[in-house]
Short mmCIF file of C-alpha atoms and ligand atoms in Angstrom, two decimals:
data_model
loop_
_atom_site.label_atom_id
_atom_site.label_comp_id
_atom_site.label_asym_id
_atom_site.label_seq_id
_atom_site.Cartn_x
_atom_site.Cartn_y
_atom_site.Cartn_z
CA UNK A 1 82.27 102.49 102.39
CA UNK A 2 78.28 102.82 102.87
CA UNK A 3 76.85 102.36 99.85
CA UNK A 4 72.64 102.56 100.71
CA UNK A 5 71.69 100.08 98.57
CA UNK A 6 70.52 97.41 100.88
CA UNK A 7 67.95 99.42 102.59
CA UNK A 8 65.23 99.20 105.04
CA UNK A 9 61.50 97.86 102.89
CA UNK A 10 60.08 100.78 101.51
CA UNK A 11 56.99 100.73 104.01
CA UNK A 12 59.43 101.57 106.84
CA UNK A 13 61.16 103.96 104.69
CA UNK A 14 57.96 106.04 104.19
CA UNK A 15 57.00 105.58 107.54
CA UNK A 16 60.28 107.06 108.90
CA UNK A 17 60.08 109.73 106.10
CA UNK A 18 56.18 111.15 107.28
CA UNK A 19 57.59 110.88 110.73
CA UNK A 20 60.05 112.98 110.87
CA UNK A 21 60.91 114.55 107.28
CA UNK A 22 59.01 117.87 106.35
CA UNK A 23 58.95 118.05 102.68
CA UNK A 24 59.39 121.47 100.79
CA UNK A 25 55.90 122.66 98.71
CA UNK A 26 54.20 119.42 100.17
CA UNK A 27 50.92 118.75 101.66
CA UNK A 28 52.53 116.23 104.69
CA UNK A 29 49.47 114.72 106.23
CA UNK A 30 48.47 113.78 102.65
CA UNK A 31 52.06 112.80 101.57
CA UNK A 32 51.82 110.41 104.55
CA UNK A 33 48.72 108.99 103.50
CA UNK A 34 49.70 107.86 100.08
CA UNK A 35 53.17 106.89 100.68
CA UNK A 36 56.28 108.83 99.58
CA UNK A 37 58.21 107.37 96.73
CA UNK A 38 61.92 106.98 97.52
CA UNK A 39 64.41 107.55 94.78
CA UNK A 40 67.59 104.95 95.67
CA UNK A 41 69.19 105.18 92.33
CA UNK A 42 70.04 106.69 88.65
CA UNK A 43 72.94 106.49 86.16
CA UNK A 44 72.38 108.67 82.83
CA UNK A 45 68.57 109.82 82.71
CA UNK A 46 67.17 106.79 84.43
CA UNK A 47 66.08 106.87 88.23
CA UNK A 48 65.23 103.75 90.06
CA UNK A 49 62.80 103.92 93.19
CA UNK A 50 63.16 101.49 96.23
CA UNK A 51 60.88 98.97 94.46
CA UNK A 52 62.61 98.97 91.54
CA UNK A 53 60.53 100.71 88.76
CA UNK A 54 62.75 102.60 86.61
CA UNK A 55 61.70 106.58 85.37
CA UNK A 56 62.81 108.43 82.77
CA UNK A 57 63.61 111.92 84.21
CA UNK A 58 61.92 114.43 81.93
CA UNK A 59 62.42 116.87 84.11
CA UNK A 60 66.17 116.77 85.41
CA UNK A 61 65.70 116.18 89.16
CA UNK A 62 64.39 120.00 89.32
CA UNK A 63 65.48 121.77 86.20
CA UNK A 64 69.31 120.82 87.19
CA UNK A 65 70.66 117.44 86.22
CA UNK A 66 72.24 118.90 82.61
CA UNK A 67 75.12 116.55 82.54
CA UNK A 68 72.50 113.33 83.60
CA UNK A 69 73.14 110.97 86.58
CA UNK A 70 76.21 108.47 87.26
CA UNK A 71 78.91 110.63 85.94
CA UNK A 72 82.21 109.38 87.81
CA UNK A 73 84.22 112.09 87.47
CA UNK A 74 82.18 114.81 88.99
CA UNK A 75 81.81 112.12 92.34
CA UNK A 76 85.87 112.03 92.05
CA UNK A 77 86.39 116.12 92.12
CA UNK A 78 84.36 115.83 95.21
CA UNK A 79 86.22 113.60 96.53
CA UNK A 80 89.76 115.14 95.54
CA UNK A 81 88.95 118.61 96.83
CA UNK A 82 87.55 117.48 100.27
CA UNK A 83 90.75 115.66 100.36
CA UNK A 84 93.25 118.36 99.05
CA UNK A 85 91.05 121.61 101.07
CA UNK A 86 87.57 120.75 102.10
CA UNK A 87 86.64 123.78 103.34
CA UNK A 88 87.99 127.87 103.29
CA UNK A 89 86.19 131.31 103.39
CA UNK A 90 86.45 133.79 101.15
CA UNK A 91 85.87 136.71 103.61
CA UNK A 92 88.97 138.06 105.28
CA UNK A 93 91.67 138.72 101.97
CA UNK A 94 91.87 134.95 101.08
CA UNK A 95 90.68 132.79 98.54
CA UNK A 96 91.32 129.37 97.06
CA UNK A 97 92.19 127.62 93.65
CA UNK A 98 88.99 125.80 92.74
CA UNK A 99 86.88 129.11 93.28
CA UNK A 100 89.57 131.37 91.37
CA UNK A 101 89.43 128.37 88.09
CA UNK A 102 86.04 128.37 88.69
CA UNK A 103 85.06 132.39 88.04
CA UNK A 104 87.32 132.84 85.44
CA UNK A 105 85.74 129.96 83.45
CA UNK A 106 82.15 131.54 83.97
CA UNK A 107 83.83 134.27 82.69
CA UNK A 108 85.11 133.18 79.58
CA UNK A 109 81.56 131.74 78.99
CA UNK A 110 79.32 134.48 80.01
CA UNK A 111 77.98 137.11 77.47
CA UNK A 112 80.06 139.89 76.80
CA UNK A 113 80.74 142.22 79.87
CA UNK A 114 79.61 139.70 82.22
CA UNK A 115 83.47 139.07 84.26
CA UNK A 116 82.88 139.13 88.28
CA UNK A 117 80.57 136.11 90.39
CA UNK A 118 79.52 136.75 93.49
CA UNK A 119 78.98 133.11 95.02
CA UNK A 120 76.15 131.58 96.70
CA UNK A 121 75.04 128.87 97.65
CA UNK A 122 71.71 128.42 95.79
CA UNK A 123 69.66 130.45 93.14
CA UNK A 124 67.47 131.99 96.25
CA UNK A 125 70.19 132.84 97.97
CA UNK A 126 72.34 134.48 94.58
CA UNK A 127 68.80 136.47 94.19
CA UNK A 128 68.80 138.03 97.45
CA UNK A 129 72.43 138.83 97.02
CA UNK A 130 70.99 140.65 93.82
CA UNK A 131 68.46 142.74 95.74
CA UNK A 132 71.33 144.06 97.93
CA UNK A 133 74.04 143.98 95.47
CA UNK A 134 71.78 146.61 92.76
CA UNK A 135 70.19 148.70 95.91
CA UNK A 136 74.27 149.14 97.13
CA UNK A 137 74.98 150.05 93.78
CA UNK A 138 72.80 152.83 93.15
CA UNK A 139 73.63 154.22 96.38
CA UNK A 140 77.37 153.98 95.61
CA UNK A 141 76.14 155.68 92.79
CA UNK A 142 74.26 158.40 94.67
CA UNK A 143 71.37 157.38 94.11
CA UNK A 144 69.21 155.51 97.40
CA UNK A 145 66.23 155.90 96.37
CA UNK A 146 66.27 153.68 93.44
CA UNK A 147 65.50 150.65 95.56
CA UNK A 148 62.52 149.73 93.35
CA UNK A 149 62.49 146.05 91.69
CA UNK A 150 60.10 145.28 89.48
CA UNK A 151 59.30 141.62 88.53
CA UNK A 152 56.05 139.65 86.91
CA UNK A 153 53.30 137.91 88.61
CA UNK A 154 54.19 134.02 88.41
CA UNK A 155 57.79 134.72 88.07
CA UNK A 156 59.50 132.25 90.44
CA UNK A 157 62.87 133.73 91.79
CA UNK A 158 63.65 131.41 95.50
CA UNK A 159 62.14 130.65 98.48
CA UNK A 160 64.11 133.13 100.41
CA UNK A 161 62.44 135.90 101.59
CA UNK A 162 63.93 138.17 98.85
CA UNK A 163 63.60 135.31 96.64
CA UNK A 164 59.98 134.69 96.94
CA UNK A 165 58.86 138.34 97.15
CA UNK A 166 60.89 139.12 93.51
CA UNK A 167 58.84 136.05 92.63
CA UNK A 168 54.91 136.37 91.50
CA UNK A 169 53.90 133.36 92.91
CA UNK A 170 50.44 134.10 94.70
CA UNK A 171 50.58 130.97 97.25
CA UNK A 172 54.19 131.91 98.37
CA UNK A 173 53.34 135.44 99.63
CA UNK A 174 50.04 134.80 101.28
CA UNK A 175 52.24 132.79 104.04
CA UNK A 176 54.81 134.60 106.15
CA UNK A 177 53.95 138.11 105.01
CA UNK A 178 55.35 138.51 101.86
CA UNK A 179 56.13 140.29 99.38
CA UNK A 180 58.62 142.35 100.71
CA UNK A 181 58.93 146.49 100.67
CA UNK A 182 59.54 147.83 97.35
CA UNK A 183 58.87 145.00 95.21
CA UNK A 184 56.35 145.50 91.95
CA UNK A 185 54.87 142.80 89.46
CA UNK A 186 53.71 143.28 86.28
CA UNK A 187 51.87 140.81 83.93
CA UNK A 188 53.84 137.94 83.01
CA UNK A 189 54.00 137.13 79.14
CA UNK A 190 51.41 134.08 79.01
CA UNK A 191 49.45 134.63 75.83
CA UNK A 192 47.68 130.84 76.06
CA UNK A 193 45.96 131.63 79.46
CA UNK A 194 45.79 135.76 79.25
CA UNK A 195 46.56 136.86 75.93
CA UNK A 196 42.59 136.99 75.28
CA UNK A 197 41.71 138.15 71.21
CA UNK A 198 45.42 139.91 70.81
CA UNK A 199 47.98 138.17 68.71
CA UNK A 200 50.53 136.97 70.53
CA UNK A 201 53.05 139.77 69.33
CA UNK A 202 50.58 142.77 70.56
CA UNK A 203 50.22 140.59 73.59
CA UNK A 204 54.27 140.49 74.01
CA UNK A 205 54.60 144.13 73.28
CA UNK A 206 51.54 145.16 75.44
CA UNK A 207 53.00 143.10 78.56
CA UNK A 208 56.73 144.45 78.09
CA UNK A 209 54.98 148.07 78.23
CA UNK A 210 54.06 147.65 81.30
CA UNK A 211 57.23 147.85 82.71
CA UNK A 212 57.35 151.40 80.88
CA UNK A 213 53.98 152.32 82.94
CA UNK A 214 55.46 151.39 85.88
CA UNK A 215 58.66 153.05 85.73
CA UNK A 216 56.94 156.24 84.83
CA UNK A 217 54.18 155.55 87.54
CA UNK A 218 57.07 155.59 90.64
CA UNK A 219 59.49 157.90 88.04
CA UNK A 220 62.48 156.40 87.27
CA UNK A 221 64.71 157.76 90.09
CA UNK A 222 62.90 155.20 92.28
CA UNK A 223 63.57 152.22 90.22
CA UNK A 224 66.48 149.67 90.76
CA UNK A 225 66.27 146.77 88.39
CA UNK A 226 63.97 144.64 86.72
CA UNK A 227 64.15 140.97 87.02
CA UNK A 228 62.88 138.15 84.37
CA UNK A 229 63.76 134.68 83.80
CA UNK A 230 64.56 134.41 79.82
CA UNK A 231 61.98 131.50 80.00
CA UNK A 232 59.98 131.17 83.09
CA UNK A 233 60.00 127.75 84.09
CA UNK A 234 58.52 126.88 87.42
CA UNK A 235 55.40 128.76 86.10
CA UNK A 236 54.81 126.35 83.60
CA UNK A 237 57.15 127.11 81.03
CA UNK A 238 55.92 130.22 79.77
CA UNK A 239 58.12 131.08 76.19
CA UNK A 240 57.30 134.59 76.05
CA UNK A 241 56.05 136.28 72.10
CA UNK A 242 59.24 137.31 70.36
CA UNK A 243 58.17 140.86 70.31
CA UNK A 244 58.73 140.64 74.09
CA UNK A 245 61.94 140.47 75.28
CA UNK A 246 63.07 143.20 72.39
CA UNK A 247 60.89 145.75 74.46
CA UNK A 248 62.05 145.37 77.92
CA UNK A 249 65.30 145.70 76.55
CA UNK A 250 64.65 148.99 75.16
CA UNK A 251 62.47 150.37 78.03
CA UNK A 252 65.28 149.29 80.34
CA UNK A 253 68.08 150.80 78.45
CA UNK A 254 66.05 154.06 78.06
CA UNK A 255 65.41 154.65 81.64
CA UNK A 256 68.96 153.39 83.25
CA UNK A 257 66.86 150.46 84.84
CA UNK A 258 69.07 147.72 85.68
CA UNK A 259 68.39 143.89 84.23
CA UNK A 260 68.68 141.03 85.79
CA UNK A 261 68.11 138.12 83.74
CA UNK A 262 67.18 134.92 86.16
CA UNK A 263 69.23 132.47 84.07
CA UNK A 264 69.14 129.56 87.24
CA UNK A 265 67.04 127.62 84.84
CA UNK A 266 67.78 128.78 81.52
CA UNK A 267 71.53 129.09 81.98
CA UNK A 268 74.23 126.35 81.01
CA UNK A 269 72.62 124.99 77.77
CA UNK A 270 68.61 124.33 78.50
CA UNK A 271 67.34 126.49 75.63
CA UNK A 272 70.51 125.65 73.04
CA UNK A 273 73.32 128.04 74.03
CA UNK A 274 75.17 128.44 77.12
CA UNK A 275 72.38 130.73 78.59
CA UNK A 276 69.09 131.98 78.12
CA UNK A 277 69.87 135.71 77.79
CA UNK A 278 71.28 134.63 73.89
CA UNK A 279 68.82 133.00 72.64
CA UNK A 280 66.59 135.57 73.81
CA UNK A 281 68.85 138.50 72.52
CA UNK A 282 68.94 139.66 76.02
CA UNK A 283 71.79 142.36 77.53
CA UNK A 284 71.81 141.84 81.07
CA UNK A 285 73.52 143.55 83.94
CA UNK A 286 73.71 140.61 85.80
CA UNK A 287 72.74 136.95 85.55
CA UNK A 288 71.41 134.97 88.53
CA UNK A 289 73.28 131.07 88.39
CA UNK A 290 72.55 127.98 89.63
CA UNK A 291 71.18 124.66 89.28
CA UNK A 292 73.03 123.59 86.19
CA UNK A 293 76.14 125.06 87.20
CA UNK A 294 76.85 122.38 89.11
CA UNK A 295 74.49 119.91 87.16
CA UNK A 296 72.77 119.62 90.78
CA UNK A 297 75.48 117.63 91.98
CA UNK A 298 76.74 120.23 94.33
CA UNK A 299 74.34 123.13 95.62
CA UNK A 300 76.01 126.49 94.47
CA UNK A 301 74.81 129.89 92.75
CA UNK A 302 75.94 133.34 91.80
CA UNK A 303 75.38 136.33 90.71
CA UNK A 304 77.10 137.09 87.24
CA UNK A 305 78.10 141.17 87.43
CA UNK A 306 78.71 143.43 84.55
CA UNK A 307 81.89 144.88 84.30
CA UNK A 308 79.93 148.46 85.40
CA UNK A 309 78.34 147.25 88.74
CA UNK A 310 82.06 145.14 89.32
CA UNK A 311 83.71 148.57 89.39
CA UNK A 312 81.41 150.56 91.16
CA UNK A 313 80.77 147.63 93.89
CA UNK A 314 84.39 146.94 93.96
CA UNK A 315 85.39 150.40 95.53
CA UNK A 316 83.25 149.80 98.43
CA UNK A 317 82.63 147.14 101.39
CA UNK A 318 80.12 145.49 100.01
CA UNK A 319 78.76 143.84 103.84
CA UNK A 320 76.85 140.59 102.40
CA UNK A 321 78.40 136.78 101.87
CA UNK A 322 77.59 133.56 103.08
CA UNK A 323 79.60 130.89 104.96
CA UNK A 324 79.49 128.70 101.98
CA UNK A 325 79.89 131.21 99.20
CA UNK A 326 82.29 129.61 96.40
CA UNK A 327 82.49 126.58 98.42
CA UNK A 328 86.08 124.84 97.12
CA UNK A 329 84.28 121.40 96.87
CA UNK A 330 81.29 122.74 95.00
CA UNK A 331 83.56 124.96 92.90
CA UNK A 332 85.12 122.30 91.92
CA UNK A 333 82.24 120.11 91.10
CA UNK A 334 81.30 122.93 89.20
CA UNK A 335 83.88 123.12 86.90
CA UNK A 336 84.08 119.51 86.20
CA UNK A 337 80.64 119.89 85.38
CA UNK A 338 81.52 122.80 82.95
CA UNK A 339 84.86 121.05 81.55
CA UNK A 340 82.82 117.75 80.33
CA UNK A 341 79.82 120.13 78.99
CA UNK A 342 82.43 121.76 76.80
CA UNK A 343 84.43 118.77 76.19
CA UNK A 344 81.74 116.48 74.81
CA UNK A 345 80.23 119.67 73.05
CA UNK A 346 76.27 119.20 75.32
CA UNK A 347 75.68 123.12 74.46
CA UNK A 348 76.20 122.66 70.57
CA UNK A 349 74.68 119.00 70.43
CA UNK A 350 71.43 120.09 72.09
CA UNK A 351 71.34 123.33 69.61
CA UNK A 352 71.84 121.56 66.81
CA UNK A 353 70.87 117.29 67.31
CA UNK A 354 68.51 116.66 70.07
CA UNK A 355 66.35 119.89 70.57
CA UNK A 356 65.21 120.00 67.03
CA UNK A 357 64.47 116.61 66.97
CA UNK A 358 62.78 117.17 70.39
CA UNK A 359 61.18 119.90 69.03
CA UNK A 360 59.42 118.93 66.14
CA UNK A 361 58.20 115.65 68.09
CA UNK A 362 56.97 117.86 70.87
CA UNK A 363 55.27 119.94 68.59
CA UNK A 364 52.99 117.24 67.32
CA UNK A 365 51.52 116.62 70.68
CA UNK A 366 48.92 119.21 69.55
CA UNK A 367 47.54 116.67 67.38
CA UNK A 368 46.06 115.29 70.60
CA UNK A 369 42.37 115.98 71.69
CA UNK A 370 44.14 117.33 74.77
CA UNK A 371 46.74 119.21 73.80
CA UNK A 372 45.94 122.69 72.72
CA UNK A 373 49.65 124.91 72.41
CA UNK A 374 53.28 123.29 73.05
CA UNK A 375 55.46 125.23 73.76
CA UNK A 376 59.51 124.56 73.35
CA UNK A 377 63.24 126.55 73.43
CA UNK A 378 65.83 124.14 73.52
CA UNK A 379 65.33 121.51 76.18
CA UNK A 380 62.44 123.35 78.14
CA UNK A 381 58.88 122.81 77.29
CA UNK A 382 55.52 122.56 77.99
CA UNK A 383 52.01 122.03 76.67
CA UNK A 384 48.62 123.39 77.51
CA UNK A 385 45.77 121.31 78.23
CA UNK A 386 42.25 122.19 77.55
CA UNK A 387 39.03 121.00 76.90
CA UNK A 388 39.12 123.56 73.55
CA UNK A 389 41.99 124.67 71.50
CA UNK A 390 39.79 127.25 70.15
CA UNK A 391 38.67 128.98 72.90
CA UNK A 392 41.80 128.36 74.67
CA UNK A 393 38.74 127.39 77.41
CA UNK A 394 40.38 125.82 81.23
CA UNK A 395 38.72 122.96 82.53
CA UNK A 396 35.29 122.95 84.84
CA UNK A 397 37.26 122.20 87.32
CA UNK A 398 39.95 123.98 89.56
CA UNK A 399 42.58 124.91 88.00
CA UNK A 400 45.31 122.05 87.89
CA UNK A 401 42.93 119.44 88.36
CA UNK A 402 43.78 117.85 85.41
CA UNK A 403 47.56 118.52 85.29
CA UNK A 404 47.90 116.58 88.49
CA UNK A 405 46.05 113.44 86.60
CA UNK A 406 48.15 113.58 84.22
CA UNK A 407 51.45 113.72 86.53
CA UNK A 408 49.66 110.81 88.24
CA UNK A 409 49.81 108.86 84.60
CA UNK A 410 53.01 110.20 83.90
CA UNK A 411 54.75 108.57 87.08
CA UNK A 412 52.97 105.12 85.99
CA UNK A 413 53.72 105.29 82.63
CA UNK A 414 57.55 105.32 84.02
CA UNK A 415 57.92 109.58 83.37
CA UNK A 416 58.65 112.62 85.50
CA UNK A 417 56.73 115.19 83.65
CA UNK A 418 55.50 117.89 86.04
CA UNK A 419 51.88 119.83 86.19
CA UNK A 420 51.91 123.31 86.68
CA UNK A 421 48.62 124.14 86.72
CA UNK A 422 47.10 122.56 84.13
CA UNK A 423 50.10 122.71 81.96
CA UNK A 424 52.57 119.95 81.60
CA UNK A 425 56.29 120.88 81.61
CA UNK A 426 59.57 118.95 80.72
CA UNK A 427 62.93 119.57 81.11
CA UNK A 428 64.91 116.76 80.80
CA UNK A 429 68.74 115.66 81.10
CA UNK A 430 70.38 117.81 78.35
CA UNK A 431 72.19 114.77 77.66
CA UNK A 432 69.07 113.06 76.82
CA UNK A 433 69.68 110.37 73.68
CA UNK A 434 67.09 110.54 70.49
CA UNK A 435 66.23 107.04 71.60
CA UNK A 436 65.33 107.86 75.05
CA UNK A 437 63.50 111.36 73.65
CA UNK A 438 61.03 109.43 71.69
CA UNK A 439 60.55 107.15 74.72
CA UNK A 440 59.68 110.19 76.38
CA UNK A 441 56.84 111.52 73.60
CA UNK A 442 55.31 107.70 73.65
CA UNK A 443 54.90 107.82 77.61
CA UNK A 444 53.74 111.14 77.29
CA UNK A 445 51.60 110.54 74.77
CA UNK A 446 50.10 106.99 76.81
CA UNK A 447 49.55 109.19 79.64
CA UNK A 448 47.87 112.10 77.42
CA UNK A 449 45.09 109.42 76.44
CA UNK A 450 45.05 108.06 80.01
CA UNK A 451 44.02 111.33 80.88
CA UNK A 452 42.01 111.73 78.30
CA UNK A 453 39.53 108.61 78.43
CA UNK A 454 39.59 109.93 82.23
CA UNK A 455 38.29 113.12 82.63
CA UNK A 456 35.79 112.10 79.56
CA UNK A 457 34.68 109.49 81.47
CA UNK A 458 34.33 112.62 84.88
CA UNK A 459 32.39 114.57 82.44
CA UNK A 460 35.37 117.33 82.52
CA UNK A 461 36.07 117.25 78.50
CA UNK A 462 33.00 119.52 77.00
C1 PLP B 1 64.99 127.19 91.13
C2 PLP B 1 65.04 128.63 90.81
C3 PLP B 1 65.50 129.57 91.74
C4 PLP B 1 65.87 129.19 93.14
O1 PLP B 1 66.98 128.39 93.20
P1 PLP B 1 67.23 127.49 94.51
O2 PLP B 1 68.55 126.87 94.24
O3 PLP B 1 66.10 126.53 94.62
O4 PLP B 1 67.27 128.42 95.67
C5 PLP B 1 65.61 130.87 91.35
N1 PLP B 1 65.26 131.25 90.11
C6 PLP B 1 64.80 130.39 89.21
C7 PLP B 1 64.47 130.88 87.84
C8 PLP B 1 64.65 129.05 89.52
O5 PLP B 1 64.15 128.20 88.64
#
C-alpha cells in the first residue's frame, strides 16, 4: 500500500510542483513565486495542507464534493469494480452492469421526461456532446440549419472548445480563437452589477427577452437550443430575479427552441432538490451532469435527454463518444455516491435543516460595512462587495481587487471561500453540519473586517 502521507517538506514539494506542473486558470511564474499550497488530506469538510493547517471547504473542492471527504464506501466501489471489470467500452453493441444501474437510477431521479444519459467524462466534455447531440437532432429532424445556440455572457459551460465558446466568459475566448461558429450571448441576469434603476423583476424579464430578440433577429429556423445554468456559479453566483427563468421558458416553448439547463453545478442537491431545473420551475430538454454526480470522487458527466430527442437520436448513428464514456469504475462510484445521498436523505436535509439555517445566517452578512447583496438557493451563495450599498458603486480599483484580499483572508482565517470578481462565493459540502456552518459565517465574517480595516486603511472604501 502507498499511502502519501510521509511526504517530501513542502519547500521541495512546491519546488517540484512550479517545475514541472502547469496549473489550470493559473498565473505560473507568479504561482511559483509565492509557493503553491499542497492539499495532503480531508475527511468530512475539513482539508489539511502539508503543514498541517486545517480548512474548512466552503466551496466543495470545485462545486463537487456533495457527499464531503473520507467516505469509505465510495473508495471501496472503486476498488470492487476495478477488481470485478476495470475497464469496457460502450461502442460496438456492449455494455456493462455498473453503467446500466447507473442510468436507470438518474432516471428515476431526473424530472419528468428526462430517461436516456449520454456519458462523458466531465461537464465540458457532456456540453460538447450537447452541441452535437441538438445540431444532429434537428437535422434528423429536417431541419440543418437550426445550428444556432444561444447562451449569456459570463455563463461558464467547460473549457473545451465547445465548452468555452457556449460559455460568456470574456478571458476564455480572447485565447485560442474562440468562440466558436454559431454561438450567441445574451445578457446574463446580474441585477447587482447591471440591473442599473430597474427592479430586479423588470430587470429579469427584460434580460429573458432578449433571447426573444434574438431568436427573431436570426428567425427561428436558425436556432438550436438555448443553454443556462439554473444558477450560474463560476460567475459569481448569480441567482437570477424570479421573473426570469418563467420567461425563457415561455419564449423557448413558443419558438420550438430547445433548453438545455447546465445543471453540472446545480444538479444533485446544491440548491435543495435533486437539481436546479426544480427549484427554478425549469422544463428542460436536456440536463448537462457532472461534478456532484460522482461527488468529485470519480470524473464523469452526461447529458440527460428527453424522451423526444432519445427517440429521434435513437433511430440514427449518432457518430460521437468518448473512450471513457460511462466508465464502469466511475459508474459505479457514481451510484454509491447517489445510494448514500438518498439513503441518509442529503437532498431533503439540506431543503429543509441546513440551507435555511445557512440562509438566514448568510443573509445577515449585509449587516457588514462591506457587504452590500447576499445572495443564496440552497447551498450556493454569494455576496457582493462594495464600497456603497446604495449605489451598488465597484471599487476604485480593478475589478476583483478586493475579492482576491478577501480570498487571501479567507485562506488564513482557515476558509475556502472563492472571489469572483469582487464577489465572494460559497458552496460548501452539502453535508456541511450547523456547527461547522456557523464556523463558516464567523471566518467569513473575521475575514470581511480583515478586509475591511484593509482597503480603509488603501484608501479604497469611499
Ligand atoms: C464546472 C462546470 C462545467 C465544466 O465541467 P468540467 O467537469 O470542469 O469539464 C460545465 N458547466 C458548469 C455549469 C460548470 O460549473
Amino acid at each position: 500500500m502507498s499511502v502519501i502521507t510521509n511526504h517530501m517538506p513542502t519547500e521541495e514539494l512546491q519546488a517540484l510542483d512550479a517545475a514541472h506542473h502547469m496549473h489550470p486558470f493559473t498565473t505560473q511564474d507568479e504561482l511559483a513565486e509565492r509557493g503553491v499550497r499542497v492539499i495532503t488530506r480531508a475527511k468530512g469538510v475539513t482539508l489539511t495542507d502539508s503543514e498541517g493547517h486545517e480548512i474548512l471547504d466552503g466551496m466543495a473542492g470545485l462545486w463537487c464534493v456533495n457527499i464531503g471527504y473520507g467516505r469509505e464506501e465510495l473508495a471501496e466501489a472503486a476498488a470492487r469494480q476495478m477488481r470485478e471489470l476495470p475497464y469496457y467500452n460502450t461502442f460496438f453493441m456492449t455494455t456493462h452492469v455498473p453503467v446500466i444501474a447507473l442510468s436507470a437510477k438518474l432516471a428515476q431521479l431526473a424530472p419528468e421526461g428526462l430517461n436516456t444519459v449520454f456519458y462523458a467524462g466531465s461537464g465540458s466534455e457532456a456540453n460538447d456532446t450537447n452541441i452535437r447531440l441538438v445540431r444532429h437532432y434537428w437535422s434528423a429532424m429536417g431541419k440543418p440549419e437550426k445550428s444556432i445556440i444561444i447562451s449569456r455572457q459570463n455563463a461558464y459551460h467547460g473549457s473545451t472548445l465547445g465548452g468555452a465558446s457556449l460559455g460568456g466568459m470574456v478571458p476564455m475566448h480572447q485565447q485560442g480563437g474562440l468562440p466558436l461558429p454559431d454561438k450567441h450571448h445574451i445578457g446574463q441576469p446580474d441585477w447587482w452589477s447591471e440591473g442599473g434603476d430597474m427592479s430586479p423583476e423588470e430587470f429579469g424579464l427584460m434580460r429573458a427577452r432578449e433571447l426573444e430578440e434574438t431568436i427573431l433577429h436570426y428567425g427561428e429556423d436558425r436556432i438550436a437550443a438555448f443553454i443556462g445554468e439554473p444558477v450560474q456559479g463560476a460567475g459569481g453566483v448569480i441567482v437570477p430575479p424570479e421573473t426570469y427563468w418563467p420567461e425563457i421558458q415561455r419564449i423557448c416553448d413558443k419558438y420550438g427552441i430547445l433548453l438545455i439547463a447546465d445543471e453540472v453545478i446545480c444538479g444533485f442537491g446544491r440548491t435543495g432538490n435533486w437539481f436546479g431545473s426544480e427549484t427554478m420551475g425549469i422544463r428542460p430538454d436536456i440536463m448537462t451532469i457532472a461534478k456532484g454526480l460522482s461527488s468529485g470522487y470519480a470524473p464523469i458527466g452526461g447529458s440527460i435527454v428527453s424522451d423526444e430527442i432519445a427517440k429521434v437520436v435513437n433511430a440514427t448513428e449518432f457518430n460521437h463518444g468518448y473512450t471513457y464514456s460511462g466508465h464502469p469504475v466511475c459508474s459505479a462510484v457514481a451510484l454509491e455516491n447517489l445510494r448514500i445521498m438518498e439513503e441518509e436523505r442529503v437532498v431533503e436535509t439540506v431543503r429543509d435543516v441546513t440551507a435555511p439555517y445557512l440562509k438566514q445566517k448568510w443573509e445577515a452578512l449585509t449587516d457588514h460595512p462591506l457587504v452590500g447583496e447576499a445572495k443564496i438557493v440552497g447551498m450556493m451563495g454569494s455576496i457582493a462587495l462594495t464600497p456603497n450599498k446604495e449605489s451598488r458603486a465597484p471599487f476604485a480599483a480593478e475589478k476583483g481587487t478586493v475579492g482576491y484580499k478577501c480570498r487571501e483572508h479567507c485562506f488564513d482565517t482557515g476558509l475556502v471561500m472563492r472571489h469572483v470578481g469582487d464577489r465572494m462565493v460559497i458552496s460548501p459540502p452539502l453535508v456541511i453540519k450547523p456547527e461547522e456552518i456557523d464556523m463558516l459565517i464567523d471566518r467569513a465574517t473575521i475575514a470581511l473586517d480583515k478586509t475591511y480595516d484593509q482597503i480603509k486603511s488603501e484608501g479604497l472604501y469611499k
